[in-house]
PDB file of C-alpha atoms in Angstrom:
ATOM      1  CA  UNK A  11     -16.747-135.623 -51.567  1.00  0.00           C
ATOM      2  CA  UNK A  12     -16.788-137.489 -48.472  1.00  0.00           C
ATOM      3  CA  UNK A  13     -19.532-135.301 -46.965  1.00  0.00           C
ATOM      4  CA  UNK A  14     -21.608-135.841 -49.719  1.00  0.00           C
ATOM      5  CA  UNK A  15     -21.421-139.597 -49.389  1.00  0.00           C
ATOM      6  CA  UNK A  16     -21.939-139.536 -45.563  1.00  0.00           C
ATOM      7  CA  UNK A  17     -24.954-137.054 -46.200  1.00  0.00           C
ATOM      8  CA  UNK A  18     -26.274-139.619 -48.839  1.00  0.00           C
ATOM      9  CA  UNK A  19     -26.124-142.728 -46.478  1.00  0.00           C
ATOM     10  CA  UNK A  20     -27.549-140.413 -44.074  1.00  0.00           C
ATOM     11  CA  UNK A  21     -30.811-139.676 -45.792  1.00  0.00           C
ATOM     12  CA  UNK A  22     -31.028-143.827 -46.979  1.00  0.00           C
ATOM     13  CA  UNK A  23     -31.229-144.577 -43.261  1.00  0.00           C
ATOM     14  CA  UNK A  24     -33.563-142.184 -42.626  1.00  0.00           C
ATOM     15  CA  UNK A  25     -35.846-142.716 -45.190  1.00  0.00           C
ATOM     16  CA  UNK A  26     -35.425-146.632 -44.642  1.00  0.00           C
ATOM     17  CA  UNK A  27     -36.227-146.057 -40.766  1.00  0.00           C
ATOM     18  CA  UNK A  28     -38.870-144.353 -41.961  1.00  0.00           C
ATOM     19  CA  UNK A  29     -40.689-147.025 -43.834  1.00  0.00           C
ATOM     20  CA  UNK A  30     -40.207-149.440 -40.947  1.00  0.00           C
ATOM     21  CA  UNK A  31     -41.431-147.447 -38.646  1.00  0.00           C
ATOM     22  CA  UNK A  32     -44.888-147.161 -40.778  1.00  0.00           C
ATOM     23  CA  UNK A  33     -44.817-150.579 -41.332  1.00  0.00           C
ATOM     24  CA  UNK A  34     -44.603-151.024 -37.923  1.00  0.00           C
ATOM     25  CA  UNK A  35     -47.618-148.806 -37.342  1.00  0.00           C
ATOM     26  CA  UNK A  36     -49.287-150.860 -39.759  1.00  0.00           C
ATOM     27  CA  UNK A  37     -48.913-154.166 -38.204  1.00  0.00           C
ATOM     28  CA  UNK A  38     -50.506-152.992 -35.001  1.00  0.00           C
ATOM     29  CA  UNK A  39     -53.146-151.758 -36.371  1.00  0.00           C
ATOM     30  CA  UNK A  40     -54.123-154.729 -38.707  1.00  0.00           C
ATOM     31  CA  UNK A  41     -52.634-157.545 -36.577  1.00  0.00           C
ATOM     32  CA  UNK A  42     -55.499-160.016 -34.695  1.00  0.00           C
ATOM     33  CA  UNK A  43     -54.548-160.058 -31.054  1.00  0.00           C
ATOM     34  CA  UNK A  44     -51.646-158.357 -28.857  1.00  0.00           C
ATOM     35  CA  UNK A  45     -48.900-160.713 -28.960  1.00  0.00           C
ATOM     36  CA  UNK A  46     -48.770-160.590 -32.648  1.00  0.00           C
ATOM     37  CA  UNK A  47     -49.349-156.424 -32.137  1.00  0.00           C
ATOM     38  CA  UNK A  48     -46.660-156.073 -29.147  1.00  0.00           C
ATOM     39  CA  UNK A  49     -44.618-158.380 -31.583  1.00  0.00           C
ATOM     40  CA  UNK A  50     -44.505-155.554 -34.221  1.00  0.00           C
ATOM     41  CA  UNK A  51     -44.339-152.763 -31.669  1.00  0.00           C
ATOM     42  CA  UNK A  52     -41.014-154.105 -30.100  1.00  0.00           C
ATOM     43  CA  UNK A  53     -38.845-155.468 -33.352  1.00  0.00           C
ATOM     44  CA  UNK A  54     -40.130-152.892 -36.241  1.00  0.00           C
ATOM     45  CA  UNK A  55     -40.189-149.581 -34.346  1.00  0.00           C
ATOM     46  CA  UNK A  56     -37.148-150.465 -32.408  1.00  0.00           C
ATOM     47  CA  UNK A  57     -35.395-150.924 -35.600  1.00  0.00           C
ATOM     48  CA  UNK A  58     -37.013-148.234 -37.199  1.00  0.00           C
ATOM     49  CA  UNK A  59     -36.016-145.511 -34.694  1.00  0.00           C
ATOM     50  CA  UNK A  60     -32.599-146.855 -34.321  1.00  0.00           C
ATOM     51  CA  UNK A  61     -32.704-146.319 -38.188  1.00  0.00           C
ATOM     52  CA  UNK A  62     -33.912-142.869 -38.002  1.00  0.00           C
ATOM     53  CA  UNK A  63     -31.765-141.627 -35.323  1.00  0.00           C
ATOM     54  CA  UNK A  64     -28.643-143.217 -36.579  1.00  0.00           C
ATOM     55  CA  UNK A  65     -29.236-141.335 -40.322  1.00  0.00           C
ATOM     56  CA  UNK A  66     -29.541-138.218 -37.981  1.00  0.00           C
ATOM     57  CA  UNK A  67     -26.315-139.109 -35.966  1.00  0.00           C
ATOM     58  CA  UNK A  68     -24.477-139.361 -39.586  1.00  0.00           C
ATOM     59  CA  UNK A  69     -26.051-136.500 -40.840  1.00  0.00           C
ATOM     60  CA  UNK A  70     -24.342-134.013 -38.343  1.00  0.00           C
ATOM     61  CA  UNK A  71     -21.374-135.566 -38.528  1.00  0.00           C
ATOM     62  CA  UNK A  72     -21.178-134.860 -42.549  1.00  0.00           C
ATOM     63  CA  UNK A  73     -23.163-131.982 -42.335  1.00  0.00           C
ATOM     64  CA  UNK A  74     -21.534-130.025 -39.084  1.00  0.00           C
ATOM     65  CA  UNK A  75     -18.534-132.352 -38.562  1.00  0.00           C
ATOM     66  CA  UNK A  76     -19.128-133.117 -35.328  1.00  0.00           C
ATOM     67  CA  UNK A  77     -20.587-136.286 -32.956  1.00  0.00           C
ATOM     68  CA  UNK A  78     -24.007-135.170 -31.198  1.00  0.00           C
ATOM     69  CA  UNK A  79     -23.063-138.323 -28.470  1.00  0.00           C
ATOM     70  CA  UNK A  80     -26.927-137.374 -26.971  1.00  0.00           C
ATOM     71  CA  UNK A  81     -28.096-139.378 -29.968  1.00  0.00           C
ATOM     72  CA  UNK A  82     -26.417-142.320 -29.559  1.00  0.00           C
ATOM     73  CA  UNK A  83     -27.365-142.541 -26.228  1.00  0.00           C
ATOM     74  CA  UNK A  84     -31.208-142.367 -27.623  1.00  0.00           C
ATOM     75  CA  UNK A  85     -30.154-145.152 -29.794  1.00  0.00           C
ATOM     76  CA  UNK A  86     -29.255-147.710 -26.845  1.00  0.00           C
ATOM     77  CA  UNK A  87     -32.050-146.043 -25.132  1.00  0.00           C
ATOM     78  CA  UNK A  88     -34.660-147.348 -27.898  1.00  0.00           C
ATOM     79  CA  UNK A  89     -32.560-150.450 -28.064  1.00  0.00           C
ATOM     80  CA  UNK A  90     -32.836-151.654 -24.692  1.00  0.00           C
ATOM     81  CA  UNK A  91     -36.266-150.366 -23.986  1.00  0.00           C
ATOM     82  CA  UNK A  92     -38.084-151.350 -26.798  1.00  0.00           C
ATOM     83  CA  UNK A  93     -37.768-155.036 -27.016  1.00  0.00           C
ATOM     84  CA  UNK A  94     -38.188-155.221 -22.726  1.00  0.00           C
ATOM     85  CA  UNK A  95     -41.362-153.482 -23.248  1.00  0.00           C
ATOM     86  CA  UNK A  96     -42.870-155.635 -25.528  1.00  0.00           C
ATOM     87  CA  UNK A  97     -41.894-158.250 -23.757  1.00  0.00           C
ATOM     88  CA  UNK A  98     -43.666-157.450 -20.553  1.00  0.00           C
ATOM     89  CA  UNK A  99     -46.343-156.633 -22.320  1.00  0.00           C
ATOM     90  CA  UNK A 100     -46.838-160.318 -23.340  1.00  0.00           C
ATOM     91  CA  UNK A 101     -46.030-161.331 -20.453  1.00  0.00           C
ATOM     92  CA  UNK A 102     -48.912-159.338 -18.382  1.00  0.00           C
ATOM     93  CA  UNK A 103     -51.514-160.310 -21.213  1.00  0.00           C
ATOM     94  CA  UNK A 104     -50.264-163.986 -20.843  1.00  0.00           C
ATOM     95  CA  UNK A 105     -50.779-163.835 -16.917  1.00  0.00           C
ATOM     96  CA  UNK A 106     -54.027-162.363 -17.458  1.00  0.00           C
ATOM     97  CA  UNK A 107     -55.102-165.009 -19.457  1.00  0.00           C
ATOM     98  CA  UNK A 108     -55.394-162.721 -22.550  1.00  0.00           C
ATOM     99  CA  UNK A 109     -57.024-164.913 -25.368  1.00  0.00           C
ATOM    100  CA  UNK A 110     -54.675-165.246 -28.735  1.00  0.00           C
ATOM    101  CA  UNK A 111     -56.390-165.574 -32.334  1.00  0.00           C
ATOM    102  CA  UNK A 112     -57.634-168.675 -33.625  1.00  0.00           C
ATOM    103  CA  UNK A 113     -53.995-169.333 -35.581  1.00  0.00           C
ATOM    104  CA  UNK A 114     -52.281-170.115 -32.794  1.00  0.00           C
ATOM    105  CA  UNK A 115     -51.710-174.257 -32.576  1.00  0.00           C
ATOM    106  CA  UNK A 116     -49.703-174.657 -29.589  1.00  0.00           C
ATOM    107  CA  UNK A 117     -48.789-173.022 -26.096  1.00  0.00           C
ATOM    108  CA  UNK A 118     -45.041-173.423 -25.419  1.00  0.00           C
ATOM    109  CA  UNK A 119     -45.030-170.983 -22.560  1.00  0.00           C
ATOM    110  CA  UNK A 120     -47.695-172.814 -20.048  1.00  0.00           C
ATOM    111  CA  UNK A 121     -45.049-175.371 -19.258  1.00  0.00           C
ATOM    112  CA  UNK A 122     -42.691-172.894 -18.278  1.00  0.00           C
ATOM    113  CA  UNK A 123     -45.183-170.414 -16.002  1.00  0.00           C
ATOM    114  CA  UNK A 124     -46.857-173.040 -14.540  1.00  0.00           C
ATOM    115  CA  UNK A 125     -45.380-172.920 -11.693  1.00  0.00           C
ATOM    116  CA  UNK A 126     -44.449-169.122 -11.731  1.00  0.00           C
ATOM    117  CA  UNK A 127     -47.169-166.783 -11.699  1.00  0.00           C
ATOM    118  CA  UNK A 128     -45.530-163.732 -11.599  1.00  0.00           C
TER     119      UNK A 128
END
């Protein structure tokens, strides 16, 4: 009974990490400039992976009955890399003066780097 349920939850995650991960696709191709594209890179995939790999992690433990600990080290992997990613790669299209789309109102940021050009 319990395996079942486990097995069930299992297969929800995956097929919800699933969907976020194409939605994630999605917004970088359709999405106007790269901050808006790194944007959807770093929150939807990282949660979609983490999604997909933790409906794995549950699946073998309902399925075999065991912890596969390699996957949860994937998931803190994804976790810390993904977001860090993105956010350098803002960063190095902000230093090099990347231009945004025509939405954006206001600059927060060139206060702050003014000084630091890194």
């Amino acid at each position: 009974m319990t395996t079942t349920i486990i097995i069930s939850i299992s297969l929800i995650l995956v097929i919800l990490g699933a969907l976020i991960s194409a939605l994630a696709a999605i917004g970088i191709l359709r999405l106007e400039d790269v901050y808006s594209r790194a944007h959807a890179a770093g929150k939807a995939a990282t949660l979609g992976s983490i999604l997909l790999l933790a409906g794995v992690f549950l699946f073998f433990i309902g399925k075999e009955g065991f912890a596969n600990m390699q996957l949860i080290i994937g998931i803190l992997f994804i976790l810390i890399t993904g977001p860090l990613s993105s956010h350098l790669i803002i960063k190095a299209a902000y230093n090099l003066e990347t231009p945004s789309s025509k939405r954006l109102k206001q600059d927060d940021i060139s206060e702050t780097l003014k000084d630091k050009k890194i």
